[in-house]
Amino acid sequence: MTKGVIRSIREFVVIVRFDDSSPDIGEILIAENAENSILLVETLLPDGTAICLNVRSEQTIQKGMAVVRTGKGIEIPIGPQTIGRIFDALGQPLDGLPSLMDDPNVKTKNIFKLPSHNSNFTPTKPEILETGIKVIDFLSPFVKGRKIGIIGGAGVGKTVLTMELIYNIAKSGAGLSFFTGIGERIREGHELYETLKERDLLKNTCMFFGQMNENPVQRALVGISSVSLAEYFRDEEGKDILFFADNMYRYVQARNELSTILSQIPSEGGYEPTIFSDVKVLQDRLSSSDKGSITAVQTIYVPADDLSDPAVQMIQHELDSTIVLSREVAEQGIRPAVDLLRTSSSLLSPDIVGERHYVLSVQVQALLQKYESLRGIIAIIGENELSPVDRADYAKARKLIEFFSQKMHVTEDLNGETGQSFTREETLAGVEEIIV
Ligand SMILES: Nc1ncnc2c1ncn2[C@@H]1O[C@H](COP(=O)(O)OP(=O)(O)OP(=O)(O)O)[C@@H](O)[C@H]1O
Ligand SMILES: [Mg+2]
């Protein structure tokens, strides 16, 4: 195959010059060093120069070194053997078990190759997936094939809530769950693995990690690798996938770090100029086809608790529902620390959740709005000065807030309190009892 020569190196970015045939974008080049470093072609210049990313960030590549074209992109293993396993962005195992890449019976797939099946397919009949978490099933219901975001600042409970959702859904045996750790703590992913293993739930799960210890190239790739395997299960095995990613903001951040090294001029809010297309590339693939579905749950870190951050807004724009977690609520000891007024869903409509649920949700939102304004009044004049109607509504709202608080299974070891799950029917009946 054709060879190129490394012209310059700047952190993870390697410039390779080809004299005859230039490589394709997304192609893997192999350097002729001891580790056979993998260079991923990111951009091509008109003169045949390839701007590449040093995927494993090995330090032994040097200026003047030869690189060989492979004609291939990043390939990861696919097939039933991947279930219950943990992979990195390159499809290599992180669970100490043998690599599937060396197994002749395992097929592989290029992570950048888009599926040929009709994706962005919306099933005619919406199907609700119960999560067992009252506040979510009531205010931000999971609908098969849709996207849900869990948004909040540092330490407000995004990961705990995600783990609880995976746990509840894996337990219910519905479909196949994917967990993708992007730029977060390594420990958290391993804790999830151990919990699922202990309770024999790995048979419904695949995991990918590109955590904070990894370089930005792998943090930017891991979501794409993971969705690529999810697409295989959706289209080739007709499965319904629940795709969890913690944290989608870290994907944007990784792309941003790469962009800085590539010396691109930042756009709005200090983010990279291609932030919009980078977010779209991943979000568009988190979709359903006529074979199966992907329901995506993504956490989104909010820098400095500022919901107007451009990256946060851009990801939020892609979602059908957003569960907002707030520091103020967490400080009151309410778990999950959901900001009931800011949490919203375009799926709360009578044709999806039914007339009863819809009407209740409108009543609850009105009551919570009223509670917010009454809180301001009470701070000035005191609760005793309220009219009897206002006082009754205020009390109902307080009861609702308490009602939506619930113990999680995944924190049982942490606080010794037994986790709880509720059916949607129990949740609706509970709300009715309070407000009617
Ligand atoms: N539902 C819950 N029940 C009990 N404790 C909780 C709950 N949610 C969060 N916590 C406590 O808050 C801590 C932080 O939660 P978590 O790690 O989920 O936050 P996060 O939003 O993911 O933070 P980061 O932005 O750092 O990733 C947990 O370690 C736990 O102690
Ligand atoms: Mg977290």
Tab-separated table of C-alpha atoms and ligand atoms in Angstrom:
chain	number	residue	atom	x	y	z
A	1	MET	CA	0.000	0.000	0.000
A	2	THR	CA	1.023	3.565	-0.518
A	3	LYS	CA	3.282	5.222	1.984
A	4	GLY	CA	3.339	8.724	3.355
A	5	VAL	CA	5.862	10.590	5.484
A	6	ILE	CA	5.267	12.376	8.793
A	7	ARG	CA	5.988	16.066	8.279
A	8	SER	CA	5.194	17.489	11.702
A	9	ILE	CA	3.708	16.579	15.075
A	10	ARG	CA	1.845	18.784	17.483
A	11	GLU	CA	0.458	16.939	20.505
A	12	PHE	CA	-2.115	14.497	19.069
A	13	VAL	CA	-2.089	16.054	15.615
A	14	VAL	CA	0.215	14.558	13.009
A	15	ILE	CA	0.682	15.977	9.533
A	16	VAL	CA	1.416	13.347	6.894
A	17	ARG	CA	2.454	14.077	3.339
A	18	PHE	CA	1.513	11.744	0.478
A	19	ASP	CA	3.070	12.164	-2.923
A	20	ASP	CA	0.854	9.896	-5.009
A	21	SER	CA	-2.521	8.624	-3.758
A	22	SER	CA	-3.835	10.456	-0.741
A	23	PRO	CA	-5.859	8.568	1.906
A	24	ASP	CA	-9.555	8.998	2.678
A	25	ILE	CA	-10.994	10.934	5.580
A	26	GLY	CA	-11.632	8.449	8.385
A	27	GLU	CA	-8.957	6.068	7.095
A	28	ILE	CA	-6.433	4.491	9.456
A	29	LEU	CA	-2.730	4.877	8.707
A	30	ILE	CA	-0.140	2.758	10.493
A	31	ALA	CA	3.177	4.325	11.493
A	32	GLU	CA	6.366	2.317	11.170
A	33	ASN	CA	7.374	2.599	14.819
A	34	ALA	CA	7.625	-0.210	17.389
A	35	GLU	CA	3.976	0.178	18.472
A	36	ASN	CA	2.600	0.551	14.941
A	37	SER	CA	0.816	3.705	16.014
A	38	ILE	CA	-2.652	4.273	14.606
A	39	LEU	CA	-3.199	7.597	12.850
A	40	LEU	CA	-6.767	8.545	11.965
A	41	VAL	CA	-7.162	10.860	8.963
A	42	GLU	CA	-9.189	13.836	10.195
A	43	THR	CA	-8.858	16.278	7.274
A	44	LEU	CA	-7.268	16.342	3.830
A	45	LEU	CA	-5.698	19.400	2.264
A	46	PRO	CA	-5.918	19.894	-1.538
A	47	ASP	CA	-2.200	19.166	-1.969
A	48	GLY	CA	-2.569	15.642	-0.573
A	49	THR	CA	-1.446	16.475	2.964
A	50	ALA	CA	-3.379	14.512	5.605
A	51	ILE	CA	-4.070	15.993	9.023
A	52	CYS	CA	-4.245	12.980	11.321
A	53	LEU	CA	-4.927	12.183	14.965
A	54	ASN	CA	-2.559	9.958	16.921
A	55	VAL	CA	-5.302	7.755	18.382
A	56	ARG	CA	-3.315	6.081	21.166
A	57	SER	CA	-1.067	9.150	21.634
A	58	GLU	CA	2.165	7.149	21.537
A	59	GLN	CA	5.237	9.317	21.906
A	60	THR	CA	7.544	7.284	19.668
A	61	ILE	CA	6.283	8.603	16.352
A	62	GLN	CA	8.716	11.039	14.805
A	63	LYS	CA	9.096	13.493	12.014
A	64	GLY	CA	10.345	11.755	8.846
A	65	MET	CA	8.825	8.392	9.814
A	66	ALA	CA	6.941	6.461	7.129
A	67	VAL	CA	3.252	5.616	7.490
A	68	VAL	CA	1.281	3.034	5.528
A	69	ARG	CA	-2.291	3.288	4.275
A	70	THR	CA	-4.679	0.519	5.329
A	71	GLY	CA	-7.681	1.434	3.176
A	72	LYS	CA	-9.789	0.823	6.298
A	73	GLY	CA	-11.415	2.929	8.972
A	74	ILE	CA	-11.660	2.143	12.703
A	75	GLU	CA	-13.095	-1.357	12.933
A	76	ILE	CA	-14.798	-2.693	16.049
A	77	PRO	CA	-16.154	-6.197	16.723
A	78	ILE	CA	-19.861	-6.835	16.215
A	79	GLY	CA	-22.134	-9.755	16.970
A	80	PRO	CA	-23.667	-11.532	19.973
A	81	GLN	CA	-20.188	-12.141	21.463
A	82	THR	CA	-20.010	-8.422	22.323
A	83	ILE	CA	-22.837	-8.672	24.872
A	84	GLY	CA	-21.680	-8.427	28.479
A	85	ARG	CA	-18.314	-6.995	27.415
A	86	ILE	CA	-16.555	-3.651	27.975
A	87	PHE	CA	-14.692	-1.984	25.100
A	88	ASP	CA	-12.621	1.094	24.488
A	89	ALA	CA	-13.111	3.409	21.498
A	90	LEU	CA	-11.071	1.031	19.315
A	91	GLY	CA	-13.110	-2.043	20.232
A	92	GLN	CA	-10.390	-3.456	22.489
A	93	PRO	CA	-11.526	-5.133	25.723
A	94	LEU	CA	-11.316	-3.349	29.071
A	95	ASP	CA	-12.645	-6.273	31.096
A	96	GLY	CA	-9.531	-8.455	31.081
A	97	LEU	CA	-11.176	-10.984	28.735
A	98	PRO	CA	-9.691	-11.882	25.313
A	99	SER	CA	-9.955	-9.402	22.433
A	100	LEU	CA	-12.717	-10.214	19.962
A	101	MET	CA	-10.664	-8.568	17.225
A	102	ASP	CA	-8.398	-11.639	17.182
A	103	ASP	CA	-11.288	-14.098	16.949
A	104	PRO	CA	-11.764	-15.299	13.354
A	105	ASN	CA	-15.463	-15.996	14.039
A	106	VAL	CA	-16.181	-12.393	14.983
A	107	LYS	CA	-17.076	-9.890	12.280
A	108	THR	CA	-16.032	-6.250	12.447
A	109	LYS	CA	-17.566	-2.957	11.373
A	110	ASN	CA	-16.218	0.454	10.416
A	111	ILE	CA	-17.500	2.904	13.043
A	112	PHE	CA	-17.866	5.743	10.525
A	113	LYS	CA	-19.914	3.750	8.043
A	114	LEU	CA	-23.502	4.922	8.192
A	115	PRO	CA	-26.200	2.242	8.266
A	116	SER	CA	-27.976	1.450	5.026
A	117	HIS	CA	-31.310	0.941	6.782
A	118	ASN	CA	-33.884	3.643	6.863
A	119	SER	CA	-32.947	5.460	10.044
A	120	ASN	CA	-34.831	8.387	11.546
A	121	PHE	CA	-37.840	6.187	11.338
A	122	THR	CA	-40.618	7.128	13.755
A	123	PRO	CA	-42.908	4.271	14.696
A	124	THR	CA	-46.582	5.117	14.299
A	125	LYS	CA	-47.621	3.902	17.718
A	126	PRO	CA	-45.651	5.471	20.574
A	127	GLU	CA	-44.631	2.960	23.207
A	128	ILE	CA	-43.949	4.066	26.785
A	129	LEU	CA	-41.138	2.384	28.710
A	130	GLU	CA	-41.704	2.529	32.452
A	131	THR	CA	-38.595	3.374	34.448
A	132	GLY	CA	-40.005	2.839	37.944
A	133	ILE	CA	-38.929	6.371	38.884
A	134	LYS	CA	-42.001	8.429	39.690
A	135	VAL	CA	-40.792	11.858	38.677
A	136	ILE	CA	-39.474	10.596	35.333
A	137	ASP	CA	-42.448	8.441	34.423
A	138	PHE	CA	-44.723	11.347	35.288
A	139	LEU	CA	-42.950	14.450	33.938
A	140	SER	CA	-40.526	13.098	31.375
A	141	PRO	CA	-41.778	9.701	30.210
A	142	PHE	CA	-39.489	7.412	28.250
A	143	VAL	CA	-40.906	6.762	24.827
A	144	LYS	CA	-39.277	4.089	22.707
A	145	GLY	CA	-36.952	5.554	20.092
A	146	ARG	CA	-36.820	9.048	21.612
A	147	LYS	CA	-34.096	11.080	23.293
A	148	ILE	CA	-33.985	12.043	26.947
A	149	GLY	CA	-31.412	14.326	28.569
A	150	ILE	CA	-30.402	14.491	32.230
A	151	ILE	CA	-29.007	17.966	32.664
A	152	GLY	CA	-27.276	19.493	35.647
A	153	GLY	CA	-24.163	21.019	37.188
A	154	ALA	CA	-21.393	19.179	39.025
A	155	GLY	CA	-22.420	16.615	41.622
A	156	VAL	CA	-26.213	17.060	41.426
A	157	GLY	CA	-26.889	13.360	40.779
A	158	LYS	CA	-26.743	12.815	36.992
A	159	THR	CA	-24.668	9.636	37.230
A	160	VAL	CA	-26.648	8.142	40.107
A	161	LEU	CA	-29.908	8.689	38.212
A	162	THR	CA	-28.438	7.179	35.026
A	163	MET	CA	-27.191	4.119	36.926
A	164	GLU	CA	-30.604	3.665	38.523
A	165	LEU	CA	-32.291	3.826	35.122
A	166	ILE	CA	-29.895	1.247	33.645
A	167	TYR	CA	-30.372	-0.959	36.659
A	168	ASN	CA	-34.184	-0.773	36.544
A	169	ILE	CA	-34.316	-1.335	32.804
A	170	ALA	CA	-31.769	-4.187	32.778
A	171	LYS	CA	-33.768	-5.813	35.583
A	172	SER	CA	-37.007	-5.573	33.624
A	173	GLY	CA	-35.317	-7.487	30.791
A	174	ALA	CA	-36.594	-5.070	28.139
A	175	GLY	CA	-34.176	-4.908	25.208
A	176	LEU	CA	-30.439	-4.438	25.255
A	177	SER	CA	-28.769	-1.655	27.263
A	178	PHE	CA	-25.659	0.196	26.157
A	179	PHE	CA	-23.604	2.260	28.559
A	180	THR	CA	-21.031	4.682	27.181
A	181	GLY	CA	-18.733	6.467	29.599
A	182	ILE	CA	-17.338	9.634	28.029
A	183	GLY	CA	-14.747	11.663	29.925
A	184	GLU	CA	-16.058	10.821	33.387
A	185	ARG	CA	-14.593	9.003	36.412
A	186	ILE	CA	-13.233	5.506	35.636
A	187	ARG	CA	-14.446	4.163	38.975
A	188	GLU	CA	-18.124	4.835	38.140
A	189	GLY	CA	-18.153	2.599	35.067
A	190	HIS	CA	-16.505	-0.209	36.952
A	191	GLU	CA	-19.001	0.094	39.789
A	192	LEU	CA	-21.829	-0.270	37.285
A	193	TYR	CA	-20.113	-3.309	35.734
A	194	GLU	CA	-19.718	-4.944	39.152
A	195	THR	CA	-23.339	-4.228	40.131
A	196	LEU	CA	-24.678	-5.699	36.889
A	197	LYS	CA	-22.334	-8.692	37.128
A	198	GLU	CA	-23.272	-9.431	40.740
A	199	ARG	CA	-26.962	-9.441	39.879
A	200	ASP	CA	-26.484	-11.388	36.643
A	201	LEU	CA	-27.638	-8.499	34.457
A	202	LEU	CA	-24.617	-8.326	32.136
A	203	LYS	CA	-26.409	-10.537	29.636
A	204	ASN	CA	-28.486	-7.510	28.655
A	205	THR	CA	-25.642	-4.983	28.476
A	206	CYS	CA	-22.722	-3.721	26.351
A	207	MET	CA	-20.329	-1.059	27.631
A	208	PHE	CA	-17.847	1.372	26.103
A	209	PHE	CA	-15.466	3.569	28.035
A	210	GLY	CA	-13.416	6.571	26.956
A	211	GLN	CA	-13.102	8.116	30.398
A	212	MET	CA	-11.206	11.159	31.674
A	213	ASN	CA	-7.909	9.228	31.738
A	214	GLU	CA	-8.050	8.814	27.943
A	215	ASN	CA	-6.773	11.301	25.379
A	216	PRO	CA	-9.285	13.603	23.605
A	217	VAL	CA	-9.112	11.513	20.418
A	218	GLN	CA	-10.536	8.490	22.205
A	219	ARG	CA	-13.014	10.559	24.214
A	220	ALA	CA	-14.287	11.998	20.932
A	221	LEU	CA	-14.473	8.554	19.283
A	222	VAL	CA	-15.978	6.371	21.983
A	223	GLY	CA	-19.575	7.561	21.484
A	224	ILE	CA	-19.333	6.858	17.768
A	225	SER	CA	-17.907	3.361	18.350
A	226	SER	CA	-20.637	2.597	20.821
A	227	VAL	CA	-23.482	3.829	18.611
A	228	SER	CA	-21.996	1.880	15.740
A	229	LEU	CA	-22.363	-1.420	17.653
A	230	ALA	CA	-25.856	-0.358	18.770
A	231	GLU	CA	-26.792	0.150	15.102
A	232	TYR	CA	-25.633	-3.386	14.353
A	233	PHE	CA	-27.955	-4.834	17.018
A	234	ARG	CA	-30.798	-2.591	15.869
A	235	ASP	CA	-30.557	-3.339	12.152
A	236	GLU	CA	-29.117	-6.853	11.976
A	237	GLU	CA	-30.724	-8.382	15.054
A	238	GLY	CA	-33.864	-6.226	15.168
A	239	LYS	CA	-33.290	-5.263	18.789
A	240	ASP	CA	-34.612	-2.358	20.799
A	241	ILE	CA	-31.668	-0.591	22.384
A	242	LEU	CA	-31.521	1.633	25.434
A	243	PHE	CA	-28.465	3.753	24.915
A	244	PHE	CA	-27.065	5.560	27.961
A	245	ALA	CA	-24.228	8.061	27.654
A	246	ASP	CA	-22.529	9.803	30.588
A	247	ASN	CA	-21.500	12.500	29.693
A	248	MET	CA	-22.404	13.992	26.303
A	249	TYR	CA	-20.903	17.361	27.239
A	250	ARG	CA	-17.500	15.616	27.508
A	251	TYR	CA	-17.817	14.566	23.873
A	252	VAL	CA	-18.155	18.217	22.839
A	253	GLN	CA	-15.304	19.087	25.167
A	254	ALA	CA	-13.054	16.431	23.585
A	255	ARG	CA	-13.864	17.721	20.082
A	256	ASN	CA	-13.084	21.183	21.392
A	257	GLU	CA	-9.685	20.138	22.712
A	258	LEU	CA	-8.816	18.625	19.341
A	259	SER	CA	-9.981	21.722	17.565
A	260	THR	CA	-7.705	23.891	19.710
A	261	ILE	CA	-4.731	21.744	18.770
A	262	LEU	CA	-5.784	21.925	15.118
A	263	SER	CA	-5.686	25.727	15.602
A	264	GLN	CA	-9.238	26.339	14.491
A	265	ILE	CA	-10.728	29.676	15.389
A	266	PRO	CA	-13.349	29.282	18.124
A	267	SER	CA	-16.918	30.363	17.498
A	268	GLU	CA	-19.747	31.293	19.835
A	269	GLY	CA	-19.030	30.926	23.550
A	270	GLY	CA	-15.460	29.782	22.952
A	271	TYR	CA	-16.497	26.473	21.368
A	272	GLU	CA	-15.039	24.981	18.209
A	273	PRO	CA	-16.441	26.166	14.860
A	274	THR	CA	-17.765	22.722	13.952
A	275	ILE	CA	-19.592	22.128	17.235
A	276	PHE	CA	-22.979	22.042	15.488
A	277	SER	CA	-22.024	19.333	13.001
A	278	ASP	CA	-20.084	17.400	15.648
A	279	VAL	CA	-23.163	17.216	17.874
A	280	LYS	CA	-25.362	16.284	14.875
A	281	VAL	CA	-23.033	13.494	13.695
A	282	LEU	CA	-23.560	11.591	16.906
A	283	GLN	CA	-27.169	12.582	17.654
A	284	ASP	CA	-28.442	11.674	14.196
A	285	ARG	CA	-27.148	8.156	14.613
A	286	LEU	CA	-29.002	7.740	17.908
A	287	SER	CA	-32.166	7.028	15.984
A	288	SER	CA	-34.533	4.228	15.083
A	289	SER	CA	-34.872	2.275	11.859
A	290	ASP	CA	-37.608	0.083	10.447
A	291	LYS	CA	-35.808	-2.876	12.075
A	292	GLY	CA	-35.425	-1.741	15.672
A	293	SER	CA	-35.125	1.276	17.922
A	294	ILE	CA	-32.574	3.237	19.911
A	295	THR	CA	-33.888	5.099	22.926
A	296	ALA	CA	-31.140	7.437	24.089
A	297	VAL	CA	-30.563	8.766	27.593
A	298	GLN	CA	-27.715	11.226	27.872
A	299	THR	CA	-26.358	13.201	30.765
A	300	ILE	CA	-25.267	16.743	30.039
A	301	TYR	CA	-22.928	18.536	32.402
A	302	VAL	CA	-23.784	22.195	32.805
A	303	PRO	CA	-20.635	24.292	33.290
A	304	ALA	CA	-20.975	26.793	36.134
A	305	ASP	CA	-24.666	25.772	36.502
A	306	ASP	CA	-25.373	27.974	33.450
A	307	LEU	CA	-28.137	26.399	31.356
A	308	SER	CA	-27.592	28.975	28.611
A	309	ASP	CA	-24.154	27.564	27.771
A	310	PRO	CA	-24.075	27.159	23.930
A	311	ALA	CA	-22.929	23.516	24.005
A	312	VAL	CA	-25.630	22.605	26.517
A	313	GLN	CA	-28.257	24.370	24.424
A	314	MET	CA	-27.102	22.686	21.251
A	315	ILE	CA	-27.372	19.201	22.744
A	316	GLN	CA	-30.667	20.091	24.402
A	317	HIS	CA	-32.053	21.096	21.020
A	318	GLU	CA	-31.723	17.455	19.896
A	319	LEU	CA	-33.743	16.038	22.798
A	320	ASP	CA	-37.428	15.173	23.181
A	321	SER	CA	-37.322	15.440	26.975
A	322	THR	CA	-35.050	17.119	29.467
A	323	ILE	CA	-34.809	16.208	33.108
A	324	VAL	CA	-33.162	19.160	34.846
A	325	LEU	CA	-31.352	18.454	38.113
A	326	SER	CA	-30.702	21.424	40.355
A	327	ARG	CA	-28.317	22.254	43.130
A	328	GLU	CA	-31.012	24.133	45.045
A	329	VAL	CA	-33.251	21.046	45.093
A	330	ALA	CA	-30.326	18.783	46.045
A	331	GLU	CA	-29.518	21.101	48.956
A	332	GLN	CA	-33.038	20.553	50.292
A	333	GLY	CA	-32.236	16.832	50.497
A	334	ILE	CA	-34.689	15.907	47.722
A	335	ARG	CA	-33.528	12.923	45.586
A	336	PRO	CA	-33.520	12.686	42.680
A	337	ALA	CA	-32.881	16.458	42.743
A	338	VAL	CA	-35.233	17.200	39.837
A	339	ASP	CA	-36.194	20.805	39.145
A	340	LEU	CA	-39.866	20.069	38.531
A	341	LEU	CA	-40.613	23.342	36.735
A	342	ARG	CA	-37.642	23.291	34.398
A	343	THR	CA	-38.078	19.627	33.489
A	344	SER	CA	-39.990	19.390	30.245
A	345	SER	CA	-41.024	16.941	27.595
A	346	SER	CA	-42.572	17.234	24.174
A	347	LEU	CA	-43.874	13.700	24.738
A	348	LEU	CA	-46.353	14.702	27.446
A	349	SER	CA	-49.286	14.771	25.064
A	350	PRO	CA	-52.659	13.000	25.298
A	351	ASP	CA	-51.966	10.773	22.281
A	352	ILE	CA	-48.771	9.470	23.876
A	353	VAL	CA	-49.397	9.317	27.623
A	354	GLY	CA	-53.194	9.248	27.517
A	355	GLU	CA	-55.795	11.795	28.587
A	356	ARG	CA	-55.630	11.047	32.323
A	357	HIS	CA	-51.848	11.395	32.611
A	358	TYR	CA	-51.819	14.483	30.398
A	359	VAL	CA	-54.515	16.314	32.389
A	360	LEU	CA	-52.770	15.446	35.659
A	361	SER	CA	-49.465	16.776	34.324
A	362	VAL	CA	-51.059	20.098	33.387
A	363	GLN	CA	-52.626	20.379	36.845
A	364	VAL	CA	-49.336	19.515	38.535
A	365	GLN	CA	-47.443	22.090	36.504
A	366	ALA	CA	-50.011	24.780	37.349
A	367	LEU	CA	-49.776	23.898	41.033
A	368	LEU	CA	-45.988	24.034	40.957
A	369	GLN	CA	-46.033	27.406	39.191
A	370	LYS	CA	-48.336	28.717	41.870
A	371	TYR	CA	-46.087	27.271	44.582
A	372	GLU	CA	-43.129	29.166	43.131
A	373	SER	CA	-44.924	32.499	43.281
A	374	LEU	CA	-46.436	31.785	46.712
A	375	ARG	CA	-42.959	31.040	48.056
A	376	GLY	CA	-41.976	34.602	47.231
A	377	ILE	CA	-45.073	35.983	48.972
A	378	ILE	CA	-44.614	33.783	52.049
A	379	ALA	CA	-41.032	35.001	52.386
A	380	ILE	CA	-42.448	38.510	52.824
A	381	ILE	CA	-45.767	38.140	54.658
A	382	GLY	CA	-45.673	34.614	56.101
A	383	GLU	CA	-47.839	31.561	55.383
A	384	ASN	CA	-50.630	32.554	57.802
A	385	GLU	CA	-51.570	35.566	55.692
A	386	LEU	CA	-52.423	33.428	52.647
A	387	SER	CA	-56.076	32.828	51.680
A	388	PRO	CA	-57.378	29.331	52.591
A	389	VAL	CA	-57.323	28.297	48.897
A	390	ASP	CA	-53.751	29.446	48.454
A	391	ARG	CA	-52.715	27.767	51.671
A	392	ALA	CA	-54.301	24.467	50.543
A	393	ASP	CA	-52.566	24.660	47.148
A	394	TYR	CA	-49.283	25.482	48.819
A	395	ALA	CA	-49.624	22.387	51.025
A	396	LYS	CA	-50.536	20.203	48.018
A	397	ALA	CA	-47.474	21.381	46.107
A	398	ARG	CA	-45.250	20.594	49.068
A	399	LYS	CA	-46.760	17.105	49.270
A	400	LEU	CA	-46.130	16.597	45.550
A	401	ILE	CA	-42.488	17.598	45.863
A	402	GLU	CA	-42.098	15.077	48.668
A	403	PHE	CA	-44.007	12.450	46.696
A	404	PHE	CA	-41.597	12.749	43.752
A	405	SER	CA	-38.627	12.056	46.015
A	406	GLN	CA	-37.650	8.375	46.100
A	407	LYS	CA	-34.861	6.050	47.230
A	408	MET	CA	-32.574	4.547	44.592
A	409	HIS	CA	-31.429	0.910	44.404
A	410	VAL	CA	-27.935	1.928	43.308
A	411	THR	CA	-27.310	3.971	46.462
A	412	GLU	CA	-28.388	1.181	48.855
A	413	ASP	CA	-24.778	0.415	49.782
A	414	LEU	CA	-24.070	4.115	50.257
A	415	ASN	CA	-26.877	5.058	52.637
A	416	GLY	CA	-28.428	1.734	53.695
A	417	GLU	CA	-31.889	2.756	52.458
A	418	THR	CA	-33.765	0.248	50.340
A	419	GLY	CA	-34.409	1.342	46.754
A	420	GLN	CA	-37.940	1.807	45.496
A	421	SER	CA	-39.691	1.304	42.143
A	422	PHE	CA	-43.229	2.271	41.197
A	423	THR	CA	-45.438	1.447	38.249
A	424	ARG	CA	-46.780	4.343	36.215
A	425	GLU	CA	-50.249	3.438	37.475
A	426	GLU	CA	-49.066	3.767	41.089
A	427	THR	CA	-47.493	7.129	40.264
A	428	LEU	CA	-50.637	8.467	38.596
A	429	ALA	CA	-52.816	7.238	41.461
A	430	GLY	CA	-50.445	8.840	43.978
A	431	VAL	CA	-50.583	12.199	42.193
A	432	GLU	CA	-54.387	12.027	41.988
A	433	GLU	CA	-54.645	11.363	45.677
A	434	ILE	CA	-52.654	14.518	46.445
A	435	ILE	CA	-54.198	16.987	44.038
A	436	VAL	CA	-57.814	15.947	43.667
B	1	LIG	N1	-30.633	9.786	44.202
B	1	LIG	C1	-29.640	9.876	45.085
B	1	LIG	N2	-29.744	9.303	46.296
B	1	LIG	C2	-28.755	9.400	47.201
B	1	LIG	N3	-27.613	10.066	47.008
B	1	LIG	C3	-27.442	10.660	45.821
B	1	LIG	C4	-28.445	10.609	44.802
B	1	LIG	N4	-27.999	11.318	43.757
B	1	LIG	C5	-26.801	11.773	44.077
B	1	LIG	N5	-26.442	11.385	45.328
B	1	LIG	C6	-25.170	11.724	46.030
B	1	LIG	O1	-24.539	12.788	45.331
B	1	LIG	C7	-23.267	12.376	44.849
B	1	LIG	C8	-23.026	12.961	43.463
B	1	LIG	O2	-23.948	12.378	42.552
B	1	LIG	P1	-23.505	12.052	41.060
B	1	LIG	O3	-22.157	11.476	41.017
B	1	LIG	O4	-24.618	11.279	40.442
B	1	LIG	O5	-23.486	13.523	40.459
B	1	LIG	P2	-23.160	13.989	38.979
B	1	LIG	O6	-24.178	14.988	38.622
B	1	LIG	O7	-22.998	12.810	38.112
B	1	LIG	O8	-21.765	14.703	39.211
B	1	LIG	P3	-20.569	15.032	38.165
B	1	LIG	O9	-20.965	16.292	37.476
B	1	LIG	O10	-19.380	15.206	39.035
B	1	LIG	O11	-20.484	13.856	37.237
B	1	LIG	C9	-23.316	10.854	44.870
B	1	LIG	O12	-22.044	10.291	45.045
B	1	LIG	C10	-24.222	10.565	46.025
B	1	LIG	O13	-23.493	10.606	47.226
B	2	MG	MG	-21.416	12.104	36.999
